[in-house]
Short mmCIF file of N, CA and C in Angstrom, two decimals:
data_model
loop_
_atom_site.label_atom_id
_atom_site.label_comp_id
_atom_site.label_asym_id
_atom_site.label_seq_id
_atom_site.Cartn_x
_atom_site.Cartn_y
_atom_site.Cartn_z
N LEU A 1 -3.97 -6.73 1.17
CA LEU A 1 -4.98 -5.57 -0.09
C LEU A 1 -6.60 -6.29 0.46
N VAL A 2 -6.88 -6.75 1.69
CA VAL A 2 -8.53 -6.96 1.99
C VAL A 2 -8.87 -5.89 2.89
N PRO A 3 -9.96 -5.77 3.28
CA PRO A 3 -10.33 -4.51 4.07
C PRO A 3 -9.47 -4.61 5.58
N ILE A 4 -9.46 -3.39 6.15
CA ILE A 4 -9.03 -3.64 7.44
C ILE A 4 -10.17 -4.11 8.33
N THR A 5 -10.07 -4.95 9.25
CA THR A 5 -11.06 -5.17 10.41
C THR A 5 -11.09 -3.88 11.39
N ALA A 6 -11.93 -3.68 12.07
CA ALA A 6 -12.11 -2.65 13.04
C ALA A 6 -10.97 -3.38 13.86
N ALA A 7 -11.00 -4.15 14.48
CA ALA A 7 -9.62 -4.61 15.68
C ALA A 7 -8.35 -4.62 15.12
N ALA A 8 -8.05 -4.79 13.75
CA ALA A 8 -6.92 -4.52 13.04
C ALA A 8 -6.42 -3.22 12.94
N ARG A 9 -7.96 -2.33 12.79
CA ARG A 9 -7.29 -1.06 12.92
C ARG A 9 -6.80 -0.22 13.90
N GLY A 10 -7.15 -0.09 15.23
CA GLY A 10 -6.71 0.34 16.43
C GLY A 10 -6.27 1.59 16.14
N PRO A 11 -5.26 1.72 17.09
CA PRO A 11 -4.93 3.47 17.10
C PRO A 11 -3.84 3.62 16.06
N MET A 12 -3.50 4.86 15.40
CA MET A 12 -2.85 5.19 14.45
C MET A 12 -1.15 4.34 14.74
N PRO A 13 -0.63 3.83 13.79
CA PRO A 13 0.67 3.27 14.12
C PRO A 13 1.40 4.28 14.08
N SER A 14 2.62 4.22 14.86
CA SER A 14 3.79 4.80 14.67
C SER A 14 4.44 4.79 13.46
N ALA A 15 5.08 5.94 12.81
CA ALA A 15 5.78 6.05 11.62
C ALA A 15 7.15 6.01 11.66
N ARG A 16 7.76 5.16 12.43
CA ARG A 16 9.07 5.78 12.64
C ARG A 16 9.84 5.43 11.22
N ARG A 17 11.00 6.38 11.45
CA ARG A 17 11.74 7.09 10.06
C ARG A 17 13.27 6.18 10.06
N ARG A 18 13.64 5.07 10.56
CA ARG A 18 14.61 4.59 10.72
C ARG A 18 14.75 3.49 9.48
N THR A 19 16.16 2.93 9.22
CA THR A 19 16.16 2.39 7.98
C THR A 19 17.17 1.38 7.98
N MET A 20 17.17 -0.15 7.38
CA MET A 20 18.34 -0.64 7.24
C MET A 20 19.66 -0.08 6.60
N PHE A 21 19.52 0.93 5.85
CA PHE A 21 20.93 1.34 5.17
C PHE A 21 21.33 2.31 5.97
N SER A 22 22.29 2.63 5.98
CA SER A 22 23.13 4.15 6.25
C SER A 22 22.59 5.56 5.51
N SER A 23 22.64 6.51 5.96
CA SER A 23 22.48 7.74 5.34
C SER A 23 23.20 7.95 3.98
N THR A 24 24.53 7.12 4.06
CA THR A 24 25.31 7.07 2.85
C THR A 24 25.15 6.18 2.16
N THR A 25 24.64 5.30 2.18
CA THR A 25 24.31 4.35 0.67
C THR A 25 23.32 4.49 0.14
N ILE A 26 23.83 4.32 -1.16
CA ILE A 26 22.97 4.28 -2.63
C ILE A 26 22.57 3.26 -2.50
N ALA A 27 20.96 3.51 -2.70
CA ALA A 27 20.59 1.90 -3.15
C ALA A 27 19.50 2.09 -4.06
N SER A 28 19.26 1.28 -5.05
CA SER A 28 18.31 1.19 -6.00
C SER A 28 16.74 0.37 -5.51
N SER A 29 16.08 0.41 -6.23
CA SER A 29 14.84 -0.36 -6.25
C SER A 29 15.31 -2.19 -6.14
N THR A 30 16.38 -2.22 -7.21
CA THR A 30 16.70 -3.87 -7.22
C THR A 30 17.94 -3.99 -6.42
N THR A 31 18.34 -3.39 -5.76
CA THR A 31 19.01 -3.75 -4.47
C THR A 31 18.78 -3.88 -3.17
N ILE A 32 17.83 -3.26 -2.75
CA ILE A 32 17.04 -3.04 -1.60
C ILE A 32 16.16 -4.71 -1.78
N PRO A 33 16.35 -5.30 -0.49
CA PRO A 33 15.94 -6.72 -0.55
C PRO A 33 14.16 -6.62 -0.21
N VAL A 34 13.18 -7.44 -0.68
CA VAL A 34 11.97 -7.28 -0.90
C VAL A 34 11.41 -7.75 0.67
N ALA A 35 10.60 -6.97 0.95
CA ALA A 35 10.15 -7.23 2.33
C ALA A 35 8.84 -7.98 2.24
N ARG A 36 8.64 -8.84 3.34
CA ARG A 36 7.59 -9.72 3.70
C ARG A 36 7.09 -9.33 4.88
N THR A 37 5.61 -9.59 4.84
CA THR A 37 4.78 -9.73 6.23
C THR A 37 5.19 -10.58 7.37
N PRO A 38 5.59 -10.15 8.70
CA PRO A 38 6.22 -10.94 9.61
C PRO A 38 5.16 -12.30 9.69
N VAL A 39 5.44 -13.14 10.45
CA VAL A 39 4.61 -14.22 10.64
C VAL A 39 3.63 -13.29 11.80
N GLY A 40 2.46 -13.78 11.67
CA GLY A 40 1.35 -12.93 12.26
C GLY A 40 1.19 -11.65 12.31
N GLY A 41 2.04 -10.84 11.31
CA GLY A 41 1.54 -9.68 10.96
C GLY A 41 2.54 -8.78 12.17
N TYR A 42 2.71 -7.31 11.58
CA TYR A 42 3.73 -6.53 12.40
C TYR A 42 2.92 -6.44 13.72
N GLY A 43 1.73 -6.12 13.89
CA GLY A 43 1.29 -5.62 15.25
C GLY A 43 0.82 -4.27 15.03
N ASP A 44 0.87 -3.38 15.99
CA ASP A 44 0.32 -1.84 15.92
C ASP A 44 1.26 -1.20 15.39
N THR A 45 2.24 -1.29 15.49
CA THR A 45 3.47 -0.15 15.19
C THR A 45 4.20 -0.40 13.61
N PHE A 46 4.09 0.47 12.93
CA PHE A 46 4.50 0.53 11.59
C PHE A 46 6.02 -0.31 11.86
N PRO A 47 6.63 -1.25 10.83
CA PRO A 47 8.04 -1.61 10.92
C PRO A 47 8.60 -0.34 10.25
N ASP A 48 9.86 -0.52 10.33
CA ASP A 48 10.73 0.46 9.98
C ASP A 48 10.44 0.40 8.39
N PRO A 49 10.52 1.99 7.65
CA PRO A 49 10.19 1.91 6.17
C PRO A 49 11.02 1.05 5.28
N ILE A 50 10.85 0.46 4.29
CA ILE A 50 11.37 -0.43 3.40
C ILE A 50 12.46 0.40 2.09
N LEU A 51 12.02 1.59 1.56
CA LEU A 51 12.25 2.02 0.69
C LEU A 51 13.12 3.46 0.59
N SER A 52 13.06 3.83 1.90
CA SER A 52 13.49 5.23 2.76
C SER A 52 15.19 5.56 2.01
N ALA A 53 15.84 4.51 1.48
CA ALA A 53 17.24 4.92 1.38
C ALA A 53 17.54 4.86 -0.35
N CYS A 54 16.15 4.38 -0.92
CA CYS A 54 16.20 4.27 -2.49
C CYS A 54 16.51 5.51 -3.35
N THR A 55 17.29 5.51 -3.94
CA THR A 55 17.78 6.74 -4.89
C THR A 55 17.13 6.72 -6.29
N ASP A 56 16.46 5.67 -6.82
CA ASP A 56 15.85 5.65 -8.06
C ASP A 56 14.60 6.66 -8.14
N PRO A 57 14.65 7.37 -9.05
CA PRO A 57 13.26 8.44 -8.99
C PRO A 57 11.71 7.55 -9.37
N ILE A 58 10.72 7.95 -9.46
CA ILE A 58 9.37 7.07 -9.55
C ILE A 58 9.26 7.25 -11.12
N ILE A 59 8.93 5.90 -11.68
CA ILE A 59 9.11 5.61 -13.32
C ILE A 59 7.94 6.75 -13.72
N ASP A 60 8.10 6.97 -14.91
CA ASP A 60 7.20 7.78 -15.70
C ASP A 60 5.76 7.08 -15.70
N GLY A 61 4.70 7.96 -15.79
CA GLY A 61 3.18 7.32 -15.83
C GLY A 61 2.75 6.86 -13.90
N ALA A 62 3.69 6.78 -13.37
CA ALA A 62 3.17 6.15 -12.21
C ALA A 62 2.77 7.39 -10.87
N PRO A 63 1.51 7.31 -10.56
CA PRO A 63 1.05 8.48 -9.40
C PRO A 63 2.02 8.13 -8.63
N ASP A 64 2.51 9.63 -7.77
CA ASP A 64 3.17 9.81 -6.71
C ASP A 64 2.17 9.41 -5.45
N MET A 65 2.29 8.44 -4.93
CA MET A 65 1.63 8.08 -3.70
C MET A 65 2.31 7.94 -2.53
N ARG A 66 3.55 8.26 -2.63
CA ARG A 66 4.39 8.14 -1.03
C ARG A 66 3.83 8.79 0.14
N GLY A 67 3.67 8.32 1.32
CA GLY A 67 3.12 9.09 2.14
C GLY A 67 2.60 8.25 3.23
N LEU A 68 2.10 8.82 4.21
CA LEU A 68 1.53 8.41 5.32
C LEU A 68 0.18 8.82 5.16
N TRP A 69 -1.13 8.01 4.95
CA TRP A 69 -2.18 8.12 4.03
C TRP A 69 -3.36 7.82 5.27
N ARG A 70 -4.52 8.64 5.62
CA ARG A 70 -5.55 8.23 6.61
C ARG A 70 -7.05 8.13 5.73
N VAL A 71 -7.80 6.84 5.88
CA VAL A 71 -8.97 6.89 5.07
C VAL A 71 -9.95 8.10 5.72
N VAL A 72 -10.28 8.99 5.07
CA VAL A 72 -11.69 10.11 5.85
C VAL A 72 -12.74 9.77 5.34
N GLU A 73 -12.83 8.95 4.16
CA GLU A 73 -14.24 8.96 3.37
C GLU A 73 -14.36 7.34 2.73
N ALA A 74 -15.66 7.00 3.12
CA ALA A 74 -15.87 5.76 2.05
C ALA A 74 -16.93 5.72 1.57
N MET A 75 -17.08 5.30 0.43
CA MET A 75 -18.09 5.65 -0.59
C MET A 75 -18.59 4.47 -1.40
N VAL A 76 -19.72 4.36 -1.61
CA VAL A 76 -20.41 3.23 -2.58
C VAL A 76 -21.28 3.72 -3.70
N ASP A 77 -20.85 3.47 -4.89
CA ASP A 77 -21.60 4.03 -5.92
C ASP A 77 -21.34 5.63 -5.74
N GLY A 78 -20.31 6.02 -5.12
CA GLY A 78 -20.27 7.58 -5.25
C GLY A 78 -20.97 8.09 -4.20
N SER A 79 -21.58 7.29 -3.27
CA SER A 79 -22.39 8.52 -2.03
C SER A 79 -21.54 8.05 -0.88
N PRO A 80 -21.32 8.71 -0.16
CA PRO A 80 -20.67 8.97 1.06
C PRO A 80 -21.37 7.86 1.86
N LEU A 81 -20.64 6.78 3.15
CA LEU A 81 -21.29 6.43 3.47
C LEU A 81 -21.26 6.87 5.05
N ALA A 82 -22.38 6.81 6.07
CA ALA A 82 -22.51 7.57 7.46
C ALA A 82 -21.10 6.51 8.19
N GLU A 83 -21.00 5.42 7.89
CA GLU A 83 -19.92 4.64 8.90
C GLU A 83 -19.48 3.59 8.08
N HIS A 84 -17.99 3.23 7.94
CA HIS A 84 -17.43 2.14 7.35
C HIS A 84 -16.48 2.07 8.10
N ARG A 85 -16.10 0.48 8.56
CA ARG A 85 -14.90 -0.02 9.43
C ARG A 85 -13.57 0.48 8.68
N ILE A 86 -13.47 0.74 7.87
CA ILE A 86 -12.42 1.21 6.91
C ILE A 86 -11.77 2.62 7.15
N VAL A 87 -12.85 3.52 7.38
CA VAL A 87 -12.82 4.83 8.02
C VAL A 87 -11.86 5.09 9.21
N GLY A 88 -10.61 5.99 8.75
CA GLY A 88 -9.44 6.16 10.31
C GLY A 88 -8.51 5.19 10.22
N SER A 89 -8.62 4.22 9.10
CA SER A 89 -7.29 3.37 8.98
C SER A 89 -5.98 4.11 8.39
N VAL A 90 -4.96 3.47 8.62
CA VAL A 90 -3.94 4.13 8.03
C VAL A 90 -3.01 3.25 7.11
N GLN A 91 -2.65 3.95 5.92
CA GLN A 91 -1.55 3.10 5.22
C GLN A 91 -0.15 3.83 4.89
N ARG A 92 0.68 3.19 5.10
CA ARG A 92 2.14 3.92 4.74
C ARG A 92 2.46 3.45 3.06
N ILE A 93 2.67 4.18 2.09
CA ILE A 93 3.03 3.88 0.75
C ILE A 93 4.04 4.41 0.61
N GLU A 94 5.31 3.44 0.06
CA GLU A 94 6.69 4.01 -0.04
C GLU A 94 6.76 3.85 -1.60
N GLN A 95 7.77 4.55 -2.25
CA GLN A 95 7.82 3.97 -4.13
C GLN A 95 9.38 4.43 -4.43
N CYS A 96 9.77 3.80 -5.32
CA CYS A 96 11.18 4.09 -5.62
C CYS A 96 11.08 3.09 -7.25
N GLY A 97 11.39 3.62 -8.19
CA GLY A 97 11.29 3.00 -9.53
C GLY A 97 10.36 2.77 -10.10
N ASP A 98 10.24 1.39 -10.03
CA ASP A 98 8.77 0.69 -10.45
C ASP A 98 8.06 0.19 -9.26
N ARG A 99 8.55 0.29 -8.04
CA ARG A 99 8.61 -0.56 -6.62
C ARG A 99 7.59 0.22 -6.04
N VAL A 100 6.76 -0.53 -5.10
CA VAL A 100 5.79 0.04 -4.38
C VAL A 100 5.69 -0.83 -3.17
N THR A 101 5.72 -0.25 -1.84
CA THR A 101 5.39 -1.19 -0.83
C THR A 101 4.16 -0.65 0.13
N ILE A 102 3.25 -1.12 0.27
CA ILE A 102 1.74 -0.77 0.86
C ILE A 102 2.07 -1.40 2.59
N THR A 103 2.21 -0.58 3.25
CA THR A 103 2.20 -1.12 4.66
C THR A 103 0.74 -0.77 5.47
N ALA A 104 -0.04 -1.79 5.92
CA ALA A 104 -1.42 -1.42 6.49
C ALA A 104 -1.65 -2.74 7.31
N GLY A 105 -2.86 -2.41 8.03
CA GLY A 105 -3.20 -3.34 9.02
C GLY A 105 -2.29 -4.79 9.23
N GLY A 106 -1.63 -4.18 9.50
CA GLY A 106 -0.18 -5.70 10.15
C GLY A 106 0.52 -6.52 8.64
N ILE A 107 0.23 -6.00 7.31
CA ILE A 107 0.66 -6.30 6.30
C ILE A 107 1.57 -5.74 6.12
N ILE A 108 2.65 -6.22 5.10
CA ILE A 108 3.43 -5.58 3.97
C ILE A 108 3.44 -6.15 2.72
N HIS A 109 3.08 -5.21 2.01
CA HIS A 109 2.60 -5.63 0.28
C HIS A 109 4.04 -5.27 -0.33
N ASP A 110 4.91 -5.55 -0.94
CA ASP A 110 6.19 -5.36 -1.34
C ASP A 110 5.97 -5.66 -2.93
N MET A 111 5.94 -4.77 -4.05
CA MET A 111 5.85 -5.26 -5.16
C MET A 111 6.48 -4.37 -6.02
N ARG A 112 6.89 -5.24 -7.39
CA ARG A 112 7.29 -4.35 -8.44
C ARG A 112 6.09 -4.36 -9.66
N CYS A 113 5.85 -2.92 -10.17
CA CYS A 113 4.65 -2.78 -10.75
C CYS A 113 5.05 -3.16 -12.45
N ASP A 114 5.39 -4.48 -12.81
CA ASP A 114 5.70 -4.88 -13.72
C ASP A 114 4.70 -5.55 -14.89
N GLY A 115 3.51 -6.21 -13.97
CA GLY A 115 2.60 -6.76 -14.41
C GLY A 115 3.15 -8.31 -14.79
N THR A 116 4.30 -8.89 -14.03
CA THR A 116 4.39 -10.35 -13.65
C THR A 116 4.22 -10.81 -12.00
N GLU A 117 3.72 -11.76 -12.36
CA GLU A 117 3.38 -12.74 -11.13
C GLU A 117 4.53 -12.78 -10.20
N ALA A 118 5.47 -12.86 -10.68
CA ALA A 118 6.84 -13.16 -10.09
C ALA A 118 7.39 -11.96 -9.14
N ASN A 119 7.16 -10.89 -9.84
CA ASN A 119 7.29 -9.65 -9.16
C ASN A 119 6.71 -8.85 -8.31
N GLY A 120 5.41 -9.34 -8.46
CA GLY A 120 4.09 -8.99 -7.80
C GLY A 120 4.35 -8.79 -6.44
N VAL A 121 3.11 -8.86 -5.77
CA VAL A 121 3.01 -9.17 -4.48
C VAL A 121 2.60 -10.53 -4.24
N ASN A 122 3.70 -11.15 -3.42
CA ASN A 122 3.78 -12.75 -2.99
C ASN A 122 3.93 -12.74 -1.36
N ASP A 123 2.87 -12.56 -1.06
CA ASP A 123 2.98 -12.55 0.78
C ASP A 123 1.60 -13.09 1.20
N VAL A 124 1.12 -12.72 2.31
CA VAL A 124 -0.24 -13.51 2.52
C VAL A 124 -1.39 -12.11 2.71
N ALA A 125 -2.67 -12.45 2.55
CA ALA A 125 -4.03 -11.90 3.17
C ALA A 125 -3.83 -11.12 4.03
N GLU A 126 -4.35 -10.01 4.40
CA GLU A 126 -4.54 -9.53 5.60
C GLU A 126 -5.47 -9.76 6.58
N PHE A 127 -6.80 -10.43 5.83
CA PHE A 127 -7.66 -11.01 6.91
C PHE A 127 -7.40 -12.01 7.93
N ASP A 128 -6.15 -12.69 7.72
CA ASP A 128 -5.82 -13.89 8.30
C ASP A 128 -4.22 -13.71 8.70
N LYS A 129 -3.63 -12.79 7.46
CA LYS A 129 -2.31 -13.11 7.77
C LYS A 129 -1.60 -14.43 7.70
N THR A 130 -2.10 -15.75 7.08
CA THR A 130 -1.42 -16.66 6.70
C THR A 130 -1.82 -17.10 5.21
N THR A 131 -3.02 -16.47 4.96
CA THR A 131 -3.44 -17.30 3.78
C THR A 131 -2.48 -16.61 2.67
N PRO A 132 -1.78 -17.66 1.69
CA PRO A 132 -0.71 -17.02 0.49
C PRO A 132 -1.48 -16.21 -0.41
N ILE A 133 -0.82 -14.98 -1.10
CA ILE A 133 -1.64 -14.38 -2.01
C ILE A 133 -0.69 -14.32 -3.05
N THR A 134 -1.08 -13.99 -4.24
CA THR A 134 -0.06 -13.48 -5.35
C THR A 134 -1.06 -12.40 -6.16
N VAL A 135 -0.38 -11.53 -6.25
CA VAL A 135 -1.03 -9.96 -6.96
C VAL A 135 -0.15 -9.53 -8.07
N VAL A 136 -0.72 -9.43 -9.00
CA VAL A 136 -0.22 -8.82 -10.50
C VAL A 136 0.07 -7.16 -10.13
N ALA A 137 1.05 -6.15 -10.31
CA ALA A 137 0.68 -4.81 -10.03
C ALA A 137 1.32 -4.21 -11.48
N THR A 138 0.44 -3.11 -11.66
CA THR A 138 0.66 -2.49 -12.66
C THR A 138 0.76 -0.81 -12.53
N PHE A 139 1.11 -0.01 -13.45
CA PHE A 139 0.74 1.33 -13.38
C PHE A 139 0.15 1.48 -14.90
N GLU A 140 -1.16 1.98 -15.06
CA GLU A 140 -1.98 2.38 -16.21
C GLU A 140 -2.78 3.56 -16.20
N ASP A 141 -2.24 4.50 -17.04
CA ASP A 141 -2.70 5.65 -17.17
C ASP A 141 -2.94 6.48 -15.81
N GLY A 142 -1.62 6.21 -15.16
CA GLY A 142 -1.58 7.14 -13.89
C GLY A 142 -2.37 6.27 -12.70
N VAL A 143 -2.84 5.05 -12.72
CA VAL A 143 -3.34 4.29 -11.78
C VAL A 143 -2.40 3.13 -11.33
N HIS A 144 -2.37 3.01 -9.95
CA HIS A 144 -1.53 1.82 -10.03
C HIS A 144 -3.12 0.68 -9.40
N VAL A 145 -2.58 -0.38 -10.43
CA VAL A 145 -3.70 -1.35 -10.42
C VAL A 145 -2.92 -2.55 -9.91
N LEU A 146 -3.53 -3.44 -9.28
CA LEU A 146 -3.64 -4.60 -8.67
C LEU A 146 -4.80 -5.64 -8.96
N ARG A 147 -4.24 -6.77 -9.39
CA ARG A 147 -5.04 -7.93 -9.90
C ARG A 147 -4.70 -9.22 -9.28
N PRO A 148 -5.32 -9.73 -8.15
CA PRO A 148 -4.89 -11.06 -7.33
C PRO A 148 -5.31 -12.01 -8.48
N VAL A 149 -4.31 -13.19 -8.79
CA VAL A 149 -4.15 -14.34 -9.58
C VAL A 149 -5.37 -15.05 -9.04
N GLY A 150 -6.26 -15.37 -10.05
CA GLY A 150 -7.45 -16.40 -9.47
C GLY A 150 -8.46 -15.83 -9.18
N VAL A 151 -8.62 -14.46 -8.75
CA VAL A 151 -9.87 -13.49 -8.26
C VAL A 151 -10.04 -12.47 -9.43
N PRO A 152 -11.38 -12.50 -10.00
CA PRO A 152 -11.63 -11.32 -11.29
C PRO A 152 -12.05 -10.13 -10.32
N ILE A 153 -11.10 -9.43 -9.59
CA ILE A 153 -11.22 -8.16 -9.11
C ILE A 153 -9.94 -7.13 -9.52
N GLU A 154 -10.26 -6.08 -9.48
CA GLU A 154 -8.89 -5.15 -9.43
C GLU A 154 -9.02 -4.04 -8.01
N VAL A 155 -8.44 -3.66 -7.62
CA VAL A 155 -7.64 -3.01 -6.79
C VAL A 155 -7.19 -1.52 -7.17
N LYS A 156 -7.41 -0.44 -6.97
CA LYS A 156 -6.93 0.58 -7.54
C LYS A 156 -6.64 1.64 -6.70
N ARG A 157 -5.52 2.63 -7.13
CA ARG A 157 -4.92 3.58 -6.27
C ARG A 157 -4.79 4.66 -7.19
N TRP A 158 -5.31 5.88 -6.95
CA TRP A 158 -4.81 6.99 -7.68
C TRP A 158 -4.95 8.20 -7.20
N ARG A 159 -4.25 9.05 -7.72
CA ARG A 159 -4.36 10.68 -7.20
C ARG A 159 -5.33 11.73 -7.41
N ASP A 160 -6.22 12.23 -6.37
CA ASP A 160 -7.04 13.07 -7.04
C ASP A 160 -6.97 14.49 -6.33
N GLY A 161 -5.70 15.20 -6.68
CA GLY A 161 -5.44 16.64 -5.97
C GLY A 161 -4.39 16.31 -4.98
N ASP A 162 -4.63 16.59 -3.68
CA ASP A 162 -3.78 16.24 -2.30
C ASP A 162 -4.12 15.05 -1.96
N ASP A 163 -5.44 14.23 -2.18
CA ASP A 163 -5.30 13.15 -1.66
C ASP A 163 -5.38 11.91 -2.83
N LEU A 164 -5.65 11.07 -1.82
CA LEU A 164 -5.19 9.66 -2.80
C LEU A 164 -6.89 8.62 -2.58
N MET A 165 -7.12 7.99 -3.66
CA MET A 165 -8.28 7.67 -3.98
C MET A 165 -7.62 6.05 -4.11
N TRP A 166 -8.63 4.95 -3.28
CA TRP A 166 -8.27 4.03 -3.00
C TRP A 166 -9.94 2.91 -3.32
N GLN A 167 -9.70 1.97 -4.41
CA GLN A 167 -11.24 1.44 -4.86
C GLN A 167 -10.89 0.05 -4.63
N TYR A 168 -11.66 -0.32 -3.95
CA TYR A 168 -11.71 -1.91 -3.41
C TYR A 168 -12.81 -2.60 -3.62
N VAL A 169 -12.98 -3.70 -3.43
CA VAL A 169 -14.14 -4.72 -3.57
C VAL A 169 -15.28 -3.85 -3.40
N GLY A 170 -16.39 -3.24 -3.97
CA GLY A 170 -17.59 -3.03 -2.97
C GLY A 170 -17.19 -1.41 -2.82
N PHE A 171 -16.61 -0.77 -2.54
CA PHE A 171 -16.32 0.75 -1.80
C PHE A 171 -15.07 1.45 -2.15
N THR A 172 -15.38 2.73 -2.48
CA THR A 172 -14.03 3.65 -2.60
C THR A 172 -13.69 4.42 -1.65
N CYS A 173 -12.45 4.78 -1.44
CA CYS A 173 -12.19 5.51 -0.30
C CYS A 173 -11.39 6.83 -0.76
N ARG A 174 -11.56 8.00 0.09
CA ARG A 174 -10.60 9.00 -0.06
C ARG A 174 -9.71 9.16 1.25
N LEU A 175 -8.54 9.28 0.97
CA LEU A 175 -7.33 9.28 1.98
C LEU A 175 -6.71 10.58 1.83
N THR A 176 -6.63 11.07 3.05
CA THR A 176 -5.55 12.31 3.10
C THR A 176 -4.07 12.00 4.04
N ARG A 177 -3.41 12.80 3.20
CA ARG A 177 -1.91 12.47 3.62
C ARG A 177 -1.57 13.45 5.20
N LEU A 178 -1.16 12.34 5.96
CA LEU A 178 -0.66 12.78 7.38
C LEU A 178 0.83 13.21 7.26
N ASP A 179 1.72 13.05 6.56
CA ASP A 179 3.05 13.40 6.84
C ASP A 179 3.29 14.31 5.83
#
């Protein structure tokens, strides 16, 4: 949940559709194991989807952020920037029940949006893929809100028509769906 570096952005990762569950498996958000970022990150190719076999509906009040998204615009104080290192980067977001996975920039952040540290993101930061992070996740008024423990910031994602908006420290991005 930190900005993607130009080196980490690279070419658009492949979005393979295999899963660890068979097509006949019925899985819920509570039975699918929590995913973690592999040591050193996942590289240039997205890992297999994590929640694709889940049969739980997205909970009421959660924005539907599912999909493969590309950042097409970065803004500061509402003004588009001519260039920003985040433009062109890709995120895969999966949802099931109150669970969300965000796969991007070599990391996998898998969380339940229940407002607890225990079920939030307990993984590594994107910038070095080794620094441990704990992030509380919630849905508030149709917005996905992430609050890193011990850091006075909020990261937000919400839908704006067909687009996804992503507010991070110092900038806001517009993402368009690729799938």
